[in-house]
CSV table of C-alpha atoms in Angstrom, one decimal:
chain,number,residue,atom,x,y,z
A,15,MET,CA,101.6,93.5,80.1
A,16,THR,CA,100.5,96.8,78.5
A,17,ARG,CA,100.7,99.8,80.6
A,18,ARG,CA,97.7,102.0,80.2
A,19,TYR,CA,98.8,104.9,82.5
A,20,GLU,CA,101.5,107.4,82.3
A,21,GLN,CA,104.9,107.0,84.0
A,22,ILE,CA,105.4,109.1,87.1
A,23,ASP,CA,106.8,112.5,86.4
A,24,ASP,CA,108.9,113.7,89.4
A,25,GLU,CA,108.3,117.3,88.4
A,26,LYS,CA,104.6,116.9,88.9
A,27,ASP,CA,102.8,117.2,92.2
A,28,SER,CA,102.3,113.7,93.5
A,29,ALA,CA,98.7,114.6,94.4
A,30,PHE,CA,97.8,114.6,90.7
A,31,TYR,CA,98.1,110.8,90.7
A,32,ILE,CA,95.9,110.5,93.8
A,33,PHE,CA,93.1,112.9,92.8
A,34,ASP,CA,93.1,113.2,89.0
A,35,VAL,CA,93.9,109.8,87.5
A,36,VAL,CA,90.9,107.5,87.5
A,37,PHE,CA,90.6,103.7,87.4
A,38,LEU,CA,87.7,101.4,86.5
A,39,ILE,CA,86.2,99.7,89.5
A,40,SER,CA,83.2,97.5,90.2
A,41,VAL,CA,81.0,98.5,93.2
A,42,ASN,CA,77.6,98.1,94.6
A,43,GLN,CA,75.5,101.0,93.3
A,44,LEU,CA,73.4,101.4,96.4
A,45,GLU,CA,76.4,101.7,98.6
A,46,ILE,CA,77.7,104.7,96.7
A,47,THR,CA,74.4,106.4,96.2
A,48,THR,CA,74.1,109.4,98.4
A,49,GLY,CA,71.2,110.1,100.8
A,50,ASP,CA,70.5,113.4,99.1
A,51,TYR,CA,70.1,111.5,95.8
A,52,ILE,CA,67.7,109.0,97.3
A,53,ASN,CA,65.7,111.8,99.0
A,54,GLN,CA,65.3,113.8,95.8
A,55,LEU,CA,64.8,111.1,93.3
A,56,GLY,CA,64.2,107.9,95.2
A,57,PHE,CA,64.3,104.4,93.6
A,58,ILE,CA,62.1,102.9,90.9
A,59,ASP,CA,59.8,100.3,92.4
A,60,SER,CA,59.2,97.5,89.9
A,61,GLY,CA,56.4,96.0,92.0
A,62,ASP,CA,58.4,92.8,92.4
A,63,PRO,CA,60.3,92.5,95.7
A,64,GLY,CA,62.8,90.1,94.1
A,65,ILE,CA,63.6,92.4,91.3
A,66,ASN,CA,63.9,95.3,93.7
A,67,ARG,CA,66.5,93.4,95.7
A,68,GLU,CA,68.4,92.6,92.6
A,69,VAL,CA,68.4,96.3,91.6
A,70,ALA,CA,69.5,97.3,95.1
A,71,ASN,CA,72.4,94.9,95.0
A,72,GLU,CA,73.4,95.6,91.4
A,73,ARG,CA,77.1,96.1,90.9
A,74,ILE,CA,78.1,98.8,88.4
A,75,GLN,CA,81.4,99.8,86.8
A,76,THR,CA,82.6,103.3,87.3
A,77,ASN,CA,85.8,105.3,87.1
A,78,VAL,CA,87.1,106.7,90.3
A,79,SER,CA,90.3,108.2,91.6
A,80,ILE,CA,92.6,106.8,94.3
A,81,ALA,CA,91.3,109.4,96.7
A,82,THR,CA,87.7,108.1,96.1
A,83,MET,CA,88.9,104.5,96.7
A,84,VAL,CA,90.3,105.7,100.1
A,85,GLU,CA,86.9,107.2,101.0
A,86,TYR,CA,85.2,103.9,100.1
A,87,THR,CA,87.7,102.0,102.2
A,88,ARG,CA,87.0,104.3,105.1
A,89,LYS,CA,83.3,103.8,104.8
A,90,GLY,CA,83.6,100.1,104.5
A,91,ILE,CA,82.4,100.0,100.9
A,92,SER,CA,83.7,97.0,99.1
A,93,PHE,CA,84.9,97.5,95.5
A,94,HIS,CA,86.9,95.6,93.0
A,95,VAL,CA,89.5,96.9,90.5
A,96,VAL,CA,88.3,95.7,87.2
A,97,HIS,CA,91.6,95.5,85.4
A,98,THR,CA,93.9,93.5,87.8
A,99,GLU,CA,97.0,95.0,86.2
A,100,ASP,CA,95.8,98.4,87.4
A,101,THR,CA,96.7,97.4,90.9
A,102,LEU,CA,100.4,97.7,90.0
A,103,VAL,CA,99.9,101.3,88.9
A,104,ILE,CA,97.6,102.2,91.9
A,105,HIS,CA,100.2,100.9,94.3
A,106,GLU,CA,103.0,102.7,92.5
A,107,TYR,CA,101.1,106.0,92.6
A,108,ILE,CA,100.3,105.7,96.3
A,109,GLN,CA,103.9,104.8,97.2
A,110,HIS,CA,105.2,107.8,95.3
A,111,HIS,CA,102.8,110.1,97.1
A,112,LEU,CA,103.5,108.6,100.5
A,113,GLU,CA,107.3,108.7,100.0
A,114,ARG,CA,107.2,112.4,99.1
A,115,PHE,CA,105.3,113.2,102.3
A,116,ALA,CA,107.6,111.0,104.4
A,117,ARG,CA,110.6,112.9,103.0
A,118,LYS,CA,108.9,116.3,103.7
A,119,MET,CA,108.2,115.3,107.2
A,120,SER,CA,111.6,114.0,108.0
A,121,GLY,CA,113.1,117.3,107.1
A,122,ASN,CA,110.6,119.5,108.8
A,123,ARG,CA,110.7,120.0,112.6
A,124,ARG,CA,107.9,122.5,112.7
A,125,LEU,CA,104.9,120.2,112.0
A,126,ASN,CA,101.3,121.1,112.0
A,127,LYS,CA,98.1,119.2,111.2
A,128,SER,CA,97.0,121.4,108.4
A,129,SER,CA,100.4,121.0,106.5
A,130,PHE,CA,100.5,117.3,106.9
A,131,PRO,CA,97.1,115.4,106.7
A,132,ILE,CA,98.4,112.4,108.6
A,133,ASP,CA,94.9,110.8,108.9
A,134,ASP,CA,94.6,110.8,105.1
A,135,LEU,CA,98.1,109.5,104.7
A,136,LEU,CA,97.4,106.6,107.1
A,137,ALA,CA,94.2,105.9,105.1
A,138,LEU,CA,96.3,105.7,102.0
A,139,GLU,CA,98.6,103.3,103.7
A,140,GLN,CA,95.7,101.1,104.4
A,141,LEU,CA,94.6,101.1,100.8
A,142,ALA,CA,98.1,100.5,99.6
A,143,ASP,CA,98.3,97.3,101.8
A,144,LYS,CA,95.1,96.0,100.3
A,145,VAL,CA,96.2,96.8,96.7
A,146,TYR,CA,99.7,95.3,97.2
A,147,GLY,CA,98.1,92.0,98.2
A,148,HIS,CA,97.1,91.7,94.5
A,149,SER,CA,99.8,93.7,92.7
A,150,LYS,CA,102.8,91.8,94.2
A,151,PHE,CA,101.7,88.7,92.2
A,152,LEU,CA,102.0,90.8,89.0
A,153,GLU,CA,105.4,92.3,89.5
A,154,THR,CA,108.2,91.6,87.0
A,155,GLY,CA,109.6,88.1,87.2
A,156,VAL,CA,106.6,86.6,89.0
A,157,ASP,CA,104.8,83.6,87.6
A,158,GLU,CA,106.9,83.4,84.4
A,159,ARG,CA,107.2,79.6,84.4
A,160,GLY,CA,105.2,77.5,82.0
A,161,PHE,CA,102.0,75.6,82.9
A,162,PHE,CA,103.7,72.2,82.8
A,163,GLU,CA,106.5,73.3,85.2
A,164,LYS,CA,103.9,74.8,87.7
A,165,MET,CA,101.9,71.6,87.5
A,166,LEU,CA,105.0,69.4,88.3
A,167,GLU,CA,105.9,71.7,91.2
A,168,SER,CA,102.4,71.5,92.6
A,169,ALA,CA,102.7,67.7,92.4
A,170,GLY,CA,106.0,67.8,94.3
A,171,LEU,CA,107.9,66.7,91.2
A,172,GLY,CA,109.6,70.0,90.3
A,173,SER,CA,113.0,69.0,91.9
A,174,PHE,CA,113.1,65.9,89.7
A,175,PHE,CA,113.6,68.0,86.7
A,176,SER,CA,115.3,71.1,88.1
A,177,GLY,CA,118.1,69.6,90.2
A,178,SER,CA,118.1,69.6,94.0
A,179,GLY,CA,114.9,71.6,94.2
A,180,GLU,CA,116.3,73.5,97.2
A,181,MET,CA,115.5,77.2,97.3
A,182,SER,CA,117.8,79.8,98.7
A,183,GLU,CA,116.6,82.2,101.5
A,184,ASP,CA,116.6,85.0,99.0
A,185,GLU,CA,114.5,83.0,96.5
A,186,ILE,CA,112.0,82.1,99.3
A,187,ALA,CA,111.8,85.7,100.4
A,188,ASP,CA,111.1,86.8,96.8
A,189,LEU,CA,108.1,84.6,96.4
A,190,PRO,CA,105.0,86.8,95.9
A,191,GLU,CA,103.3,85.5,99.0
A,192,ASN,CA,106.3,86.4,101.1
A,193,ARG,CA,106.9,89.9,99.7
A,194,GLU,CA,106.2,92.9,101.9
A,195,ARG,CA,105.6,96.5,100.8
A,196,GLU,CA,107.6,99.4,102.1
A,197,SER,CA,105.3,101.0,104.6
A,198,PHE,CA,105.6,104.6,105.8
A,199,ALA,CA,103.0,104.2,108.5
A,200,ASP,CA,105.5,104.3,111.4
A,201,VAL,CA,106.9,107.6,110.1
A,202,PHE,CA,103.4,109.2,109.9
A,203,LYS,CA,102.4,107.8,113.4
A,204,GLN,CA,105.5,109.2,115.0
A,205,LYS,CA,104.9,112.6,113.4
A,206,GLN,CA,101.3,112.4,114.5
A,207,GLN,CA,102.5,112.0,118.1
A,208,VAL,CA,104.8,115.0,117.7
A,209,ILE,CA,101.9,117.1,116.5
A,210,GLY,CA,99.8,115.9,119.4
A,211,ASN,CA,102.5,116.8,121.9
A,212,ASN,CA,102.6,120.2,120.4
A,213,GLY,CA,98.9,120.7,120.9
A,214,ASN,CA,98.1,120.7,117.2
A,215,ARG,CA,95.6,117.9,117.1
């Protein structure tokens, strides 16, 4: 798999990877068209209601940042990451950013809402969960068996060729469908409660 994005630089502000790096997505054009745009320019009327519906539901490809993806998720706008392998990078960038904030919070007793945008961090958590649902199947070591071996396994014949066929608990836990991402949501929610108790909501 060819990596199309830079490796994380620990010396760089993690916000760079959230706000400045863009990824190609597919999204419904009408859903991301602002009200101001429609009021000023409107839409072209073809005269054919069927064509108008198709145009309104047309999906476009556009480059957006992770921050923009978070906003789409908050608004309930459905989008698709065009290059599936990008989900690995998106998840990696989000985790890096969340981990940095979690570390800052754990070492800071004087918390305030302006310093730690917890609502935004929890929204990032939500996006990370969705992205990880795809990226975990692309992680190193996943799905490296050949087509014939997979076909035998799906037919229940894998153990005939590979010994007992029994999988250890570790092997079962490492199956893509059983993998869980490291979440920082509890850390952020606890800090959110502390901020609320301090009257900083």
